[in-house]
PDB file of C-alpha atoms in Angstrom:
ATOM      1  CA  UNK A 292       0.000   0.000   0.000  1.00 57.00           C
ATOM      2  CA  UNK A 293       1.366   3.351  -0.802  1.00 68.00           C
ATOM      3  CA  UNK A 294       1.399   6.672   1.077  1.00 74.00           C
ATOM      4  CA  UNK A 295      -0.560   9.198   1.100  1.00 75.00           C
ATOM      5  CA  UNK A 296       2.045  11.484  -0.615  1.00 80.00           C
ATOM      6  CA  UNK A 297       2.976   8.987  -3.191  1.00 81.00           C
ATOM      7  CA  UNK A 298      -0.734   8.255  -4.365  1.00 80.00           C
ATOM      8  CA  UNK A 299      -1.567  12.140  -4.308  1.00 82.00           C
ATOM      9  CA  UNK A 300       1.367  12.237  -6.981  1.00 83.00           C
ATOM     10  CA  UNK A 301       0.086   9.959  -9.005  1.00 85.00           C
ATOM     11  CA  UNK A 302      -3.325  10.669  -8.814  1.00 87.00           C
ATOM     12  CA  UNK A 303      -2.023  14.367 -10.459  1.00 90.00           C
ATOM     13  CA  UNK A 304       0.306  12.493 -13.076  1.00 90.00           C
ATOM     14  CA  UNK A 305      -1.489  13.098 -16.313  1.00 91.00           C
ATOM     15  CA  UNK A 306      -1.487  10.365 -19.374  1.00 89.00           C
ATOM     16  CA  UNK A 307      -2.614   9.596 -22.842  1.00 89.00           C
ATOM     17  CA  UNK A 308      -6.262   8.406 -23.227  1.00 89.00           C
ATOM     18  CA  UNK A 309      -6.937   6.634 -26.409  1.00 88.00           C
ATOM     19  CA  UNK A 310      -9.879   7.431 -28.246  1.00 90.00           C
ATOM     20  CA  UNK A 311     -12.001   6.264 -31.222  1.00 88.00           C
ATOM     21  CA  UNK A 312     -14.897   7.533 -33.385  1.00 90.00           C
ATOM     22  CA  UNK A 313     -15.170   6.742 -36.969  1.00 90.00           C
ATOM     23  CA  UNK A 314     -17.344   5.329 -39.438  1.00 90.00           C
ATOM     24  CA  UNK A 315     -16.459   1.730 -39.016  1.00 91.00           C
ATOM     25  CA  UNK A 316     -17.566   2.129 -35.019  1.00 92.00           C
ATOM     26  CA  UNK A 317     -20.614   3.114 -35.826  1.00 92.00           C
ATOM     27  CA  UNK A 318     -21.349   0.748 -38.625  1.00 93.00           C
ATOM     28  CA  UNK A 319     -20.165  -2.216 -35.940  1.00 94.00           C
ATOM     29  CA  UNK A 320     -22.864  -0.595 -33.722  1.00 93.00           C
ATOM     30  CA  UNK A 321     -25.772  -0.405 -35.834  1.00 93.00           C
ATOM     31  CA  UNK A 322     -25.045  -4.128 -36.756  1.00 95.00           C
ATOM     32  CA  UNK A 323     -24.496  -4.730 -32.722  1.00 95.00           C
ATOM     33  CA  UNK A 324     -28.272  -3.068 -32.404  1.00 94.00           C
ATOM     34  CA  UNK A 325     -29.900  -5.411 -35.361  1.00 94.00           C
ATOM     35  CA  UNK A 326     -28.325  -8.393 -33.714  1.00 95.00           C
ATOM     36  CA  UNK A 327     -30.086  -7.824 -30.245  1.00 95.00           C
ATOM     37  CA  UNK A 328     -33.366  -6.413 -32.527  1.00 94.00           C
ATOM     38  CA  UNK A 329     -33.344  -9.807 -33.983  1.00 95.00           C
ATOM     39  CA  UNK A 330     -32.894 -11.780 -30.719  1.00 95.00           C
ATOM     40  CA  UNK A 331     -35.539  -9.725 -29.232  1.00 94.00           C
ATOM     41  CA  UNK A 332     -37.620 -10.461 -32.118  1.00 94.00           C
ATOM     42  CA  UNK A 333     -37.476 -14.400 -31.095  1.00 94.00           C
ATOM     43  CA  UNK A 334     -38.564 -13.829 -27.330  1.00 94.00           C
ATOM     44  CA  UNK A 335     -41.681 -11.758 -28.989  1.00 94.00           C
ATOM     45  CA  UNK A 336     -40.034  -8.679 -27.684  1.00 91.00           C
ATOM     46  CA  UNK A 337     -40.968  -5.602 -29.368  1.00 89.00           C
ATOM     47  CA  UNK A 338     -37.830  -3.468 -30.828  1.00 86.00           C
ATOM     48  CA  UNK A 339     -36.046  -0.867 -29.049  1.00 89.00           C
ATOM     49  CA  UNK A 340     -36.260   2.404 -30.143  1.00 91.00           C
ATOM     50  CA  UNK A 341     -32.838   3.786 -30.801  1.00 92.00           C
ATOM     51  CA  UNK A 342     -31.489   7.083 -31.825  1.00 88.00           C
ATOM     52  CA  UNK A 343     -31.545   6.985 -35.647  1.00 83.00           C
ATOM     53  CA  UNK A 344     -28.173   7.901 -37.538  1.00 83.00           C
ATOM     54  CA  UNK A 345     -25.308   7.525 -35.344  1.00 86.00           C
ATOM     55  CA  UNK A 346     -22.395   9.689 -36.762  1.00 89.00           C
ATOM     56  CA  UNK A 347     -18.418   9.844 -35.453  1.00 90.00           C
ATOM     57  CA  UNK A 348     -16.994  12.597 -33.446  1.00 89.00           C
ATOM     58  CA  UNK A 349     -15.069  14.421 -35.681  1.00 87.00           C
ATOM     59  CA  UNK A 350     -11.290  13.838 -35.112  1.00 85.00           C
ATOM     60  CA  UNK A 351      -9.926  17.369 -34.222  1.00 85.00           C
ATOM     61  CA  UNK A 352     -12.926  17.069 -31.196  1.00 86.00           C
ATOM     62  CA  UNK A 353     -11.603  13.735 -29.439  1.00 84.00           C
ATOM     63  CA  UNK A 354      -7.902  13.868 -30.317  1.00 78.00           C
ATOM     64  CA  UNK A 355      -5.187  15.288 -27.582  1.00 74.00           C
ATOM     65  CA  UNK A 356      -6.770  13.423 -24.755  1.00 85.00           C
ATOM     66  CA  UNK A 357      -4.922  13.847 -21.767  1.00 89.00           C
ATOM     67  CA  UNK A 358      -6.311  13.015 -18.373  1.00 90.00           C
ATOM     68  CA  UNK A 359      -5.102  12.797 -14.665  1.00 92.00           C
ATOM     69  CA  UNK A 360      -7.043  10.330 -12.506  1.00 91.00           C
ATOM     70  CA  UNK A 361      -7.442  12.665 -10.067  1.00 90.00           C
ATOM     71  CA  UNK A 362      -9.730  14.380 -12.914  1.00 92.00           C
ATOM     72  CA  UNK A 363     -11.506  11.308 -13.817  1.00 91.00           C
ATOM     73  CA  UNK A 364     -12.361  10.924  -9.979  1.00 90.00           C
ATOM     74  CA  UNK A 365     -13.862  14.365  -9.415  1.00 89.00           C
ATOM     75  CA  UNK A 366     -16.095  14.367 -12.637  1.00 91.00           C
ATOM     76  CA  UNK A 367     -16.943  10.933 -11.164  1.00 89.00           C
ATOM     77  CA  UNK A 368     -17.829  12.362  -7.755  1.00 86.00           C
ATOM     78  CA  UNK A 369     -19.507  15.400  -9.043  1.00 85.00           C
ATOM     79  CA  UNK A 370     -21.882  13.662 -11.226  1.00 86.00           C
ATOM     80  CA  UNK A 371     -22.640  11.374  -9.136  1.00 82.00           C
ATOM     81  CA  UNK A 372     -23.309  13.142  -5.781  1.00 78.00           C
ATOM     82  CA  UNK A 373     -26.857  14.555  -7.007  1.00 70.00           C
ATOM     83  CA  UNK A 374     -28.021  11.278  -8.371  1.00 67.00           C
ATOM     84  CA  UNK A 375     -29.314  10.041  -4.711  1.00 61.00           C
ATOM     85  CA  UNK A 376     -31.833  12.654  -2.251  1.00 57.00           C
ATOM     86  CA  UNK A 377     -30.494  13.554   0.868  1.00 57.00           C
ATOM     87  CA  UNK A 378     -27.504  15.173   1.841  1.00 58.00           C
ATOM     88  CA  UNK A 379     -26.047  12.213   3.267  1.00 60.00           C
ATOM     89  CA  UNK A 380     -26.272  10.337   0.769  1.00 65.00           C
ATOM     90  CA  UNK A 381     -25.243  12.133  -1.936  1.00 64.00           C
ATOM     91  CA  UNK A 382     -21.717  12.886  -0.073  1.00 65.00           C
ATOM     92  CA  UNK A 383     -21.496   9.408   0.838  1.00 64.00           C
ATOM     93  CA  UNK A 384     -21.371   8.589  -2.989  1.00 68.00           C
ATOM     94  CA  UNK A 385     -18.812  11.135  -3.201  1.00 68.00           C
ATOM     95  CA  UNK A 386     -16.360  10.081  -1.007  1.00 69.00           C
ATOM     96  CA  UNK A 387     -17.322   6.340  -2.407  1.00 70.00           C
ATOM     97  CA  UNK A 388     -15.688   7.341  -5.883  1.00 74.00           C
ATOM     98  CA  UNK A 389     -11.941   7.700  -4.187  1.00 78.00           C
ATOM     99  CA  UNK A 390     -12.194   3.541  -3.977  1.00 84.00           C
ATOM    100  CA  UNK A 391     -10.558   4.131  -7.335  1.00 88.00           C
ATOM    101  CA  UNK A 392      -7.916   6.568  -6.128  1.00 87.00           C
ATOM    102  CA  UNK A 393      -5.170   3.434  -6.661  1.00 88.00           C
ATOM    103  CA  UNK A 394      -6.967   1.769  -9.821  1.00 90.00           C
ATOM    104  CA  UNK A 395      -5.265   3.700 -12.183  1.00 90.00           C
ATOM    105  CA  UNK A 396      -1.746   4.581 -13.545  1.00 88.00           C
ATOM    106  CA  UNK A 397       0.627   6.352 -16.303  1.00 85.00           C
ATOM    107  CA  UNK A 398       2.705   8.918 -16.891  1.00 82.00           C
ATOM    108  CA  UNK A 399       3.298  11.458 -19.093  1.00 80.00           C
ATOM    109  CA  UNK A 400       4.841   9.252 -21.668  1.00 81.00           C
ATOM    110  CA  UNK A 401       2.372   6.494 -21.452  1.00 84.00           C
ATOM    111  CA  UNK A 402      -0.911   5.470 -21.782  1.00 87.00           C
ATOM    112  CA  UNK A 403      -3.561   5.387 -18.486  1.00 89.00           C
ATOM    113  CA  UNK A 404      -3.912   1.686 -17.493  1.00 88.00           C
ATOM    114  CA  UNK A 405      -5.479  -0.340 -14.729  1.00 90.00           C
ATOM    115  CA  UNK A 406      -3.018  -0.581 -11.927  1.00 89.00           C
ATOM    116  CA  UNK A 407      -2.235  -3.832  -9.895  1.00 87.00           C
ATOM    117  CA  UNK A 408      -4.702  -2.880  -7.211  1.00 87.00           C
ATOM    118  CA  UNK A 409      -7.424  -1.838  -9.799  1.00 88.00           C
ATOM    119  CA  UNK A 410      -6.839  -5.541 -11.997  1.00 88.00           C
ATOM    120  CA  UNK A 411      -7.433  -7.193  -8.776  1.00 86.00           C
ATOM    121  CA  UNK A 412     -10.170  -5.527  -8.037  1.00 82.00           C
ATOM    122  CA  UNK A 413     -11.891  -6.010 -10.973  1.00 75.00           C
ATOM    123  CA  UNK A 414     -11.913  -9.888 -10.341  1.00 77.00           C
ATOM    124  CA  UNK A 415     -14.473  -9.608  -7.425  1.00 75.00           C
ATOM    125  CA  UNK A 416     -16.358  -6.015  -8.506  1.00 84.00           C
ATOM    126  CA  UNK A 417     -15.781  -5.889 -12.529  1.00 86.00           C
ATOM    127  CA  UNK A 418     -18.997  -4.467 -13.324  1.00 89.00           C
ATOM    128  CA  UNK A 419     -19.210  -2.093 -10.622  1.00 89.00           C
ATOM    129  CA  UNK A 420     -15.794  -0.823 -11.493  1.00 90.00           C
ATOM    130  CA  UNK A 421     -15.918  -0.657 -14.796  1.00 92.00           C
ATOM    131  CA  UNK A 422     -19.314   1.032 -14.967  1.00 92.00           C
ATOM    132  CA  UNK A 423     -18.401   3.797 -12.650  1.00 91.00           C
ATOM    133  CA  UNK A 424     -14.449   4.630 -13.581  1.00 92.00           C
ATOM    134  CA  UNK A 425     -16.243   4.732 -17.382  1.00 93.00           C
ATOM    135  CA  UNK A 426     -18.792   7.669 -16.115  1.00 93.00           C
ATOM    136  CA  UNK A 427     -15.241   9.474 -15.117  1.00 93.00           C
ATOM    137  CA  UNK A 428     -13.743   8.869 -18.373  1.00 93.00           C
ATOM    138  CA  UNK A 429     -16.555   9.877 -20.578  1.00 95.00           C
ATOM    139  CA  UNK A 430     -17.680  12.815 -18.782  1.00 95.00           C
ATOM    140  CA  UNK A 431     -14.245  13.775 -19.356  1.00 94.00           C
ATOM    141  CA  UNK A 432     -14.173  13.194 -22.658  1.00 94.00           C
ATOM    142  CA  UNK A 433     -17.883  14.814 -23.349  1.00 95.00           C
ATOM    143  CA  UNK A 434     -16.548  18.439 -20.940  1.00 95.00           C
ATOM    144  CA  UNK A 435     -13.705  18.507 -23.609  1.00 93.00           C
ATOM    145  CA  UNK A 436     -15.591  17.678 -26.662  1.00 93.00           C
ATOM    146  CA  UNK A 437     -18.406  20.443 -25.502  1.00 95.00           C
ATOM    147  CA  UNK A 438     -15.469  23.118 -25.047  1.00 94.00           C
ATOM    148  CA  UNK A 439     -13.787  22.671 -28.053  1.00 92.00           C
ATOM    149  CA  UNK A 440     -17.097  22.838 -29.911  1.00 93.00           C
ATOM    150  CA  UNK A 441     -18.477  26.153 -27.686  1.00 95.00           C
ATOM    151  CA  UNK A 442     -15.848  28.011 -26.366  1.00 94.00           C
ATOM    152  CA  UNK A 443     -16.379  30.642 -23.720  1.00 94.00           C
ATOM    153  CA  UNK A 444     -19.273  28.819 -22.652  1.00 96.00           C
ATOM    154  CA  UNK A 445     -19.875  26.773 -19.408  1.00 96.00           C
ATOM    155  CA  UNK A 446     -20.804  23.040 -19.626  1.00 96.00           C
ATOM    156  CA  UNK A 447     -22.182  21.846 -16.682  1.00 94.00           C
ATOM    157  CA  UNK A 448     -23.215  17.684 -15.717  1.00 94.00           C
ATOM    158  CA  UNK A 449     -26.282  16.935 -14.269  1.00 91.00           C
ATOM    159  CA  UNK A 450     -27.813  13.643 -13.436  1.00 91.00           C
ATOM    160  CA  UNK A 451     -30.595  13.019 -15.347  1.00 91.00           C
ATOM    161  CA  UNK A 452     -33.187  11.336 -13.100  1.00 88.00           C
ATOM    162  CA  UNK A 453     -32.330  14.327 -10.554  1.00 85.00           C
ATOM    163  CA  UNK A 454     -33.980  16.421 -13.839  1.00 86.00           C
ATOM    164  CA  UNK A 455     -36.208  14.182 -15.064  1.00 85.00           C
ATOM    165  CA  UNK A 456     -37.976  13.929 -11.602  1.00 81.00           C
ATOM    166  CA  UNK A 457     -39.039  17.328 -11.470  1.00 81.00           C
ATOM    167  CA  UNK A 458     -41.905  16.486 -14.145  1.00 81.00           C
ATOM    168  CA  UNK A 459     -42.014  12.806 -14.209  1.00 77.00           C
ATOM    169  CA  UNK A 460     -42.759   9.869 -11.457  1.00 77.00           C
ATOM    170  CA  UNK A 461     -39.445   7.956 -12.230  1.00 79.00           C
ATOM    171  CA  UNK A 462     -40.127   4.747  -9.402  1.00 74.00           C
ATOM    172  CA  UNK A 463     -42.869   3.897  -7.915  1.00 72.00           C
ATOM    173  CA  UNK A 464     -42.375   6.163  -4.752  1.00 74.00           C
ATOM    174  CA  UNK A 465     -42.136   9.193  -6.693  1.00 76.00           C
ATOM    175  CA  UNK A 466     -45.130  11.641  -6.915  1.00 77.00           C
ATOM    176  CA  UNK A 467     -46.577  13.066 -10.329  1.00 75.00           C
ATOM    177  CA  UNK A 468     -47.022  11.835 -13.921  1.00 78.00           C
ATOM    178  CA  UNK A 469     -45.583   8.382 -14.300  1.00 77.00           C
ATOM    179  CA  UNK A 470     -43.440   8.060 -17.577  1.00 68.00           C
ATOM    180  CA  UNK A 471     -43.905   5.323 -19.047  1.00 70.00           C
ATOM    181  CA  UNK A 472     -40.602   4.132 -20.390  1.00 76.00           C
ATOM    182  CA  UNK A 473     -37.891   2.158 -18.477  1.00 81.00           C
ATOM    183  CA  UNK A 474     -34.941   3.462 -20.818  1.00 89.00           C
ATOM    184  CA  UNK A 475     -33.340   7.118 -20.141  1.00 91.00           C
ATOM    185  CA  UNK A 476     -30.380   8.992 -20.340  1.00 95.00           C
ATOM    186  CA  UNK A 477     -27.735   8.830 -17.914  1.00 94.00           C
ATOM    187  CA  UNK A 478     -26.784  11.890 -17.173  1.00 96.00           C
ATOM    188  CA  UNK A 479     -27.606  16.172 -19.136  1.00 96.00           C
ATOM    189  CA  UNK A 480     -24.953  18.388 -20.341  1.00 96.00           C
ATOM    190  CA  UNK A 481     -26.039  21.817 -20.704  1.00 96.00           C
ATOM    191  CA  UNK A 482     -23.756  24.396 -21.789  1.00 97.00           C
ATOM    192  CA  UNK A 483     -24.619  27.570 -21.784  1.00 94.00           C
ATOM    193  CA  UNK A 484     -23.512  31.442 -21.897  1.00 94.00           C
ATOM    194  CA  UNK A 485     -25.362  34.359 -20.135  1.00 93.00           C
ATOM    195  CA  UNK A 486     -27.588  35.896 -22.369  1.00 93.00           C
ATOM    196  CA  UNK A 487     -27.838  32.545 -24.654  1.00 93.00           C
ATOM    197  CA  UNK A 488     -30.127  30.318 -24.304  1.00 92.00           C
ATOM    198  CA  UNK A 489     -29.020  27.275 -22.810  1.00 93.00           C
ATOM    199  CA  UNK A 490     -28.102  23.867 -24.913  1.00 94.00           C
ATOM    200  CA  UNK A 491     -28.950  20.400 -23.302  1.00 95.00           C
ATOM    201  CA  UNK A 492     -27.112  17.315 -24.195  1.00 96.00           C
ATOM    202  CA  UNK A 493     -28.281  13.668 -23.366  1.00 96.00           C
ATOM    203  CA  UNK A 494     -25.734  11.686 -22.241  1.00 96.00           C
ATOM    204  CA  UNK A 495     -25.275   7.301 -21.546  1.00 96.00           C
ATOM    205  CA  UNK A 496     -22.729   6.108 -20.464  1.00 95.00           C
ATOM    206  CA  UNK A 497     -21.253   2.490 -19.834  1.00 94.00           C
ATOM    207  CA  UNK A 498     -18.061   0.379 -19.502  1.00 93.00           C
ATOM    208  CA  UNK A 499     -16.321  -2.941 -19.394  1.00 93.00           C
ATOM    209  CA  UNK A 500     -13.177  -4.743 -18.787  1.00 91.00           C
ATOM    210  CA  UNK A 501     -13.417  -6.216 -22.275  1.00 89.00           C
ATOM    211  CA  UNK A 502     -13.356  -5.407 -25.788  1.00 88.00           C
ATOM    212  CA  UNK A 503     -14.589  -3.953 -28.732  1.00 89.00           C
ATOM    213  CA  UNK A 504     -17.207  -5.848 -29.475  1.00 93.00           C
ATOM    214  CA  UNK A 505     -18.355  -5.755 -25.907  1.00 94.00           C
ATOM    215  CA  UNK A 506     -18.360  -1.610 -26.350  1.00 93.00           C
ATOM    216  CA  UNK A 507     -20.607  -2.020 -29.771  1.00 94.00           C
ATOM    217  CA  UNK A 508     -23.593  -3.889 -27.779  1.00 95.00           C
ATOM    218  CA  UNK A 509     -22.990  -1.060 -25.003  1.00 95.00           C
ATOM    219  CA  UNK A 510     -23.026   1.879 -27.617  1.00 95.00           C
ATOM    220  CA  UNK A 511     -26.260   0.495 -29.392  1.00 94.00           C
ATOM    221  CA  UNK A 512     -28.303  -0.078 -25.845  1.00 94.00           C
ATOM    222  CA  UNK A 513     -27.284   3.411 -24.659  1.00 95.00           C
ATOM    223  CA  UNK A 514     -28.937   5.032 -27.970  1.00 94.00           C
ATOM    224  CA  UNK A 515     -31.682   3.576 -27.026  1.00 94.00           C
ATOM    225  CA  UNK A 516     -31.681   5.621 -23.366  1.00 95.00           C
ATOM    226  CA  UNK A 517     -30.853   8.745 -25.272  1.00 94.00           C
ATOM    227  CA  UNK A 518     -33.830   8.492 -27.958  1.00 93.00           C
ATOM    228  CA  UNK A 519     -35.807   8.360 -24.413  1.00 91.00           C
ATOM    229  CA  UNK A 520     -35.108  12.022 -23.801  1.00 91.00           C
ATOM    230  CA  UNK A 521     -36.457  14.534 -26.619  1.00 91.00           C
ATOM    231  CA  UNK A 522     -36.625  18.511 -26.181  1.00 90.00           C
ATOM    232  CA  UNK A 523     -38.922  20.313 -29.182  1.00 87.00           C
ATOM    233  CA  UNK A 524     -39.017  18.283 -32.064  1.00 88.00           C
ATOM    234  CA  UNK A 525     -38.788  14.350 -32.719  1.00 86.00           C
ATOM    235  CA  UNK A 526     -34.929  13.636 -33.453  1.00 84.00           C
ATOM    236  CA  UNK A 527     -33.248  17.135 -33.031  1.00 87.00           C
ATOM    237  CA  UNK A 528     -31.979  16.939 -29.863  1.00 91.00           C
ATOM    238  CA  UNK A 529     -28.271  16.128 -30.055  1.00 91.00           C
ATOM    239  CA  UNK A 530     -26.952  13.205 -27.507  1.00 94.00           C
ATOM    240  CA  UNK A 531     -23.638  11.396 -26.822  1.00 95.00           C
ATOM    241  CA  UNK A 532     -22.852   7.981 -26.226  1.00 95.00           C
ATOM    242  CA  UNK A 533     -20.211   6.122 -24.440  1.00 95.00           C
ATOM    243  CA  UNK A 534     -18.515   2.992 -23.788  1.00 94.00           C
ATOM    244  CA  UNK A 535     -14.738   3.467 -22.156  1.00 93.00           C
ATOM    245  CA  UNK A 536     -12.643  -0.060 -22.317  1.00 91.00           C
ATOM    246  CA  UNK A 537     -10.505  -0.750 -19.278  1.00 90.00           C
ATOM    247  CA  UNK A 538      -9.296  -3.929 -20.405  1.00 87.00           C
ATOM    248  CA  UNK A 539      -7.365  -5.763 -17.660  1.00 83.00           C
ATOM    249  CA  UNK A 540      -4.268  -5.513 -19.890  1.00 78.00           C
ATOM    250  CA  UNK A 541      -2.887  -3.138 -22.039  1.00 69.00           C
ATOM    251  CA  UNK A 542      -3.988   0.806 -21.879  1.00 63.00           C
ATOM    252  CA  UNK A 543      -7.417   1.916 -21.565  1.00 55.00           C
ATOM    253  CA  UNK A 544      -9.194   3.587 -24.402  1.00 49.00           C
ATOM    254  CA  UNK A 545     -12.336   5.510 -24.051  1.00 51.00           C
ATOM    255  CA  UNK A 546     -14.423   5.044 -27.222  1.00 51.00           C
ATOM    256  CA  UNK A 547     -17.084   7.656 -27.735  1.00 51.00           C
ATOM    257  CA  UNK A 548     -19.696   7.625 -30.823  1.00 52.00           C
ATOM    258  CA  UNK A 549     -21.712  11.046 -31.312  1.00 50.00           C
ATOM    259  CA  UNK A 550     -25.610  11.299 -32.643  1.00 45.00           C
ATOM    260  CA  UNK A 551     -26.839  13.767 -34.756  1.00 41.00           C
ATOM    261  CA  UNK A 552     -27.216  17.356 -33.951  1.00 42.00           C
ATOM    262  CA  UNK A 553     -29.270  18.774 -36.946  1.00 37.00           C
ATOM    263  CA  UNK A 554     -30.261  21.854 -35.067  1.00 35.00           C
ATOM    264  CA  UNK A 555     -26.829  23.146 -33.690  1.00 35.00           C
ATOM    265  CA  UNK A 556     -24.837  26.111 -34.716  1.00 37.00           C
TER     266      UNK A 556
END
């Protein structure tokens, strides 16, 4: 077990992220989303209703990742300290993120990788771990992207069932309108600039300690919890999907797919 001074310097010690968006992706996810259409057709199930038209992030937008872990942690904790009522609570789950605060490791000349501690970890909570350190990753990733593309303004995470409650009965101890349909967005972007009005991004997220093809299935089921979430008209509501790979070994790449955004500037 490390110190406390020599896991504070590594938590600061930036490294190279991969990413990937591109054409082939998102063909490999509609194909992913056909395949589980077709299995669901079998059981009788009715299709899912995804987000039509998947396009890639344009490269300039996802290249020059760098990313401390330190960073991944806090957009971890932030996001995720409004997602439970009660003051308690909610600073209970952020303290619960720094679990991860010896998972991960680099350097400046490196790629970010699972450390001993987090690969041995992942044997007893895998899906736990990957799920959450991949929230960290991609809301990362999606504060960048959103930066790049609207400079000067502020982009700001928000957990979408704290939102989506203010209208909407989302369990069945909630109070109001009930609505109706299981699948939604993870988590809102909104960036906006005083004076502007604001612009509100649907976001899923997801991970795994496994591969590609793994990521495809969890790309196509999160555009079907974006589609859930429309503001004014059908299909003009932009949204972005993730699915980061921490792959027990070998670097871990974050691999983001965008939707279409016919109504942006």
């Amino acid at each position: 077990m490390k110190n406390a001074a020599a896991v504070l310097t590594d938590l600061s010690q930036p490294s190279n992220v991969a990413t990937h968006s591109s054409i082939a992706l998102v063909g490999s996810v509609d194909a992913a989303g056909a395949e589980e259409d077709g299995k669901r057709k079998e059981k009788e199930l009715d299709a899912l209703r995804r987000k039509p038209m998947l396009q890639a992030l344009a490269t300039k937008e996802v290249s020059s990742f760098r990313l401390a872990p330190w960073t991944a942690l806090h957009t971890l904790a932030r996001a995720v300290t409004l997602a439970r009522r009660g003051a308690g609570r909610g600073l209970a789950e952020h303290w619960g993120s720094l679990k991860y605060n010896q998972a991960l490791t680099g350097d400046s000349g490196a790629y970010m990788r699972l450390s001993a501690e987090g690969r041995e970890t992942a044997d007893y909570y895998k899906a736990l771990q990957s799920d959450e350190l991949g929230i960290g990753f991609a809301l990362s990733l999606a504060k960048q992207i959103l930066n790049r593309r609207y400079p000067q303004h502020v982009v700001s995470i928000v957990p979408a069932d704290t939102s989506l409650r203010a209208g909407w009965a989302l369990t069945s101890r909630d109070k109001g309108p009930r609505a109706g349909y299981r699948y939604r967005p993870r988590f809102f972007a909104e960036v906006w600039k005083p004076g502007e009005p604001s612009r509100v991004f649907p976001i899923e997220s997801k991970g795994n300690h496994s591969n590609a093809a793994t990521s495809h299935d969890q790309l196509a089921s999160a555009s079907a919890h974006v589609e859930a979430v429309h503001i004014g008209s059908w299909n003009e509501t932009p949204s972005l999907v993730f699915s980061t790979e921490l792959p027990v070994d070998g670097p871990s790449p974050s691999t983001p797919c965008m939707l279409p955004e016919e109504t942006a500037d």
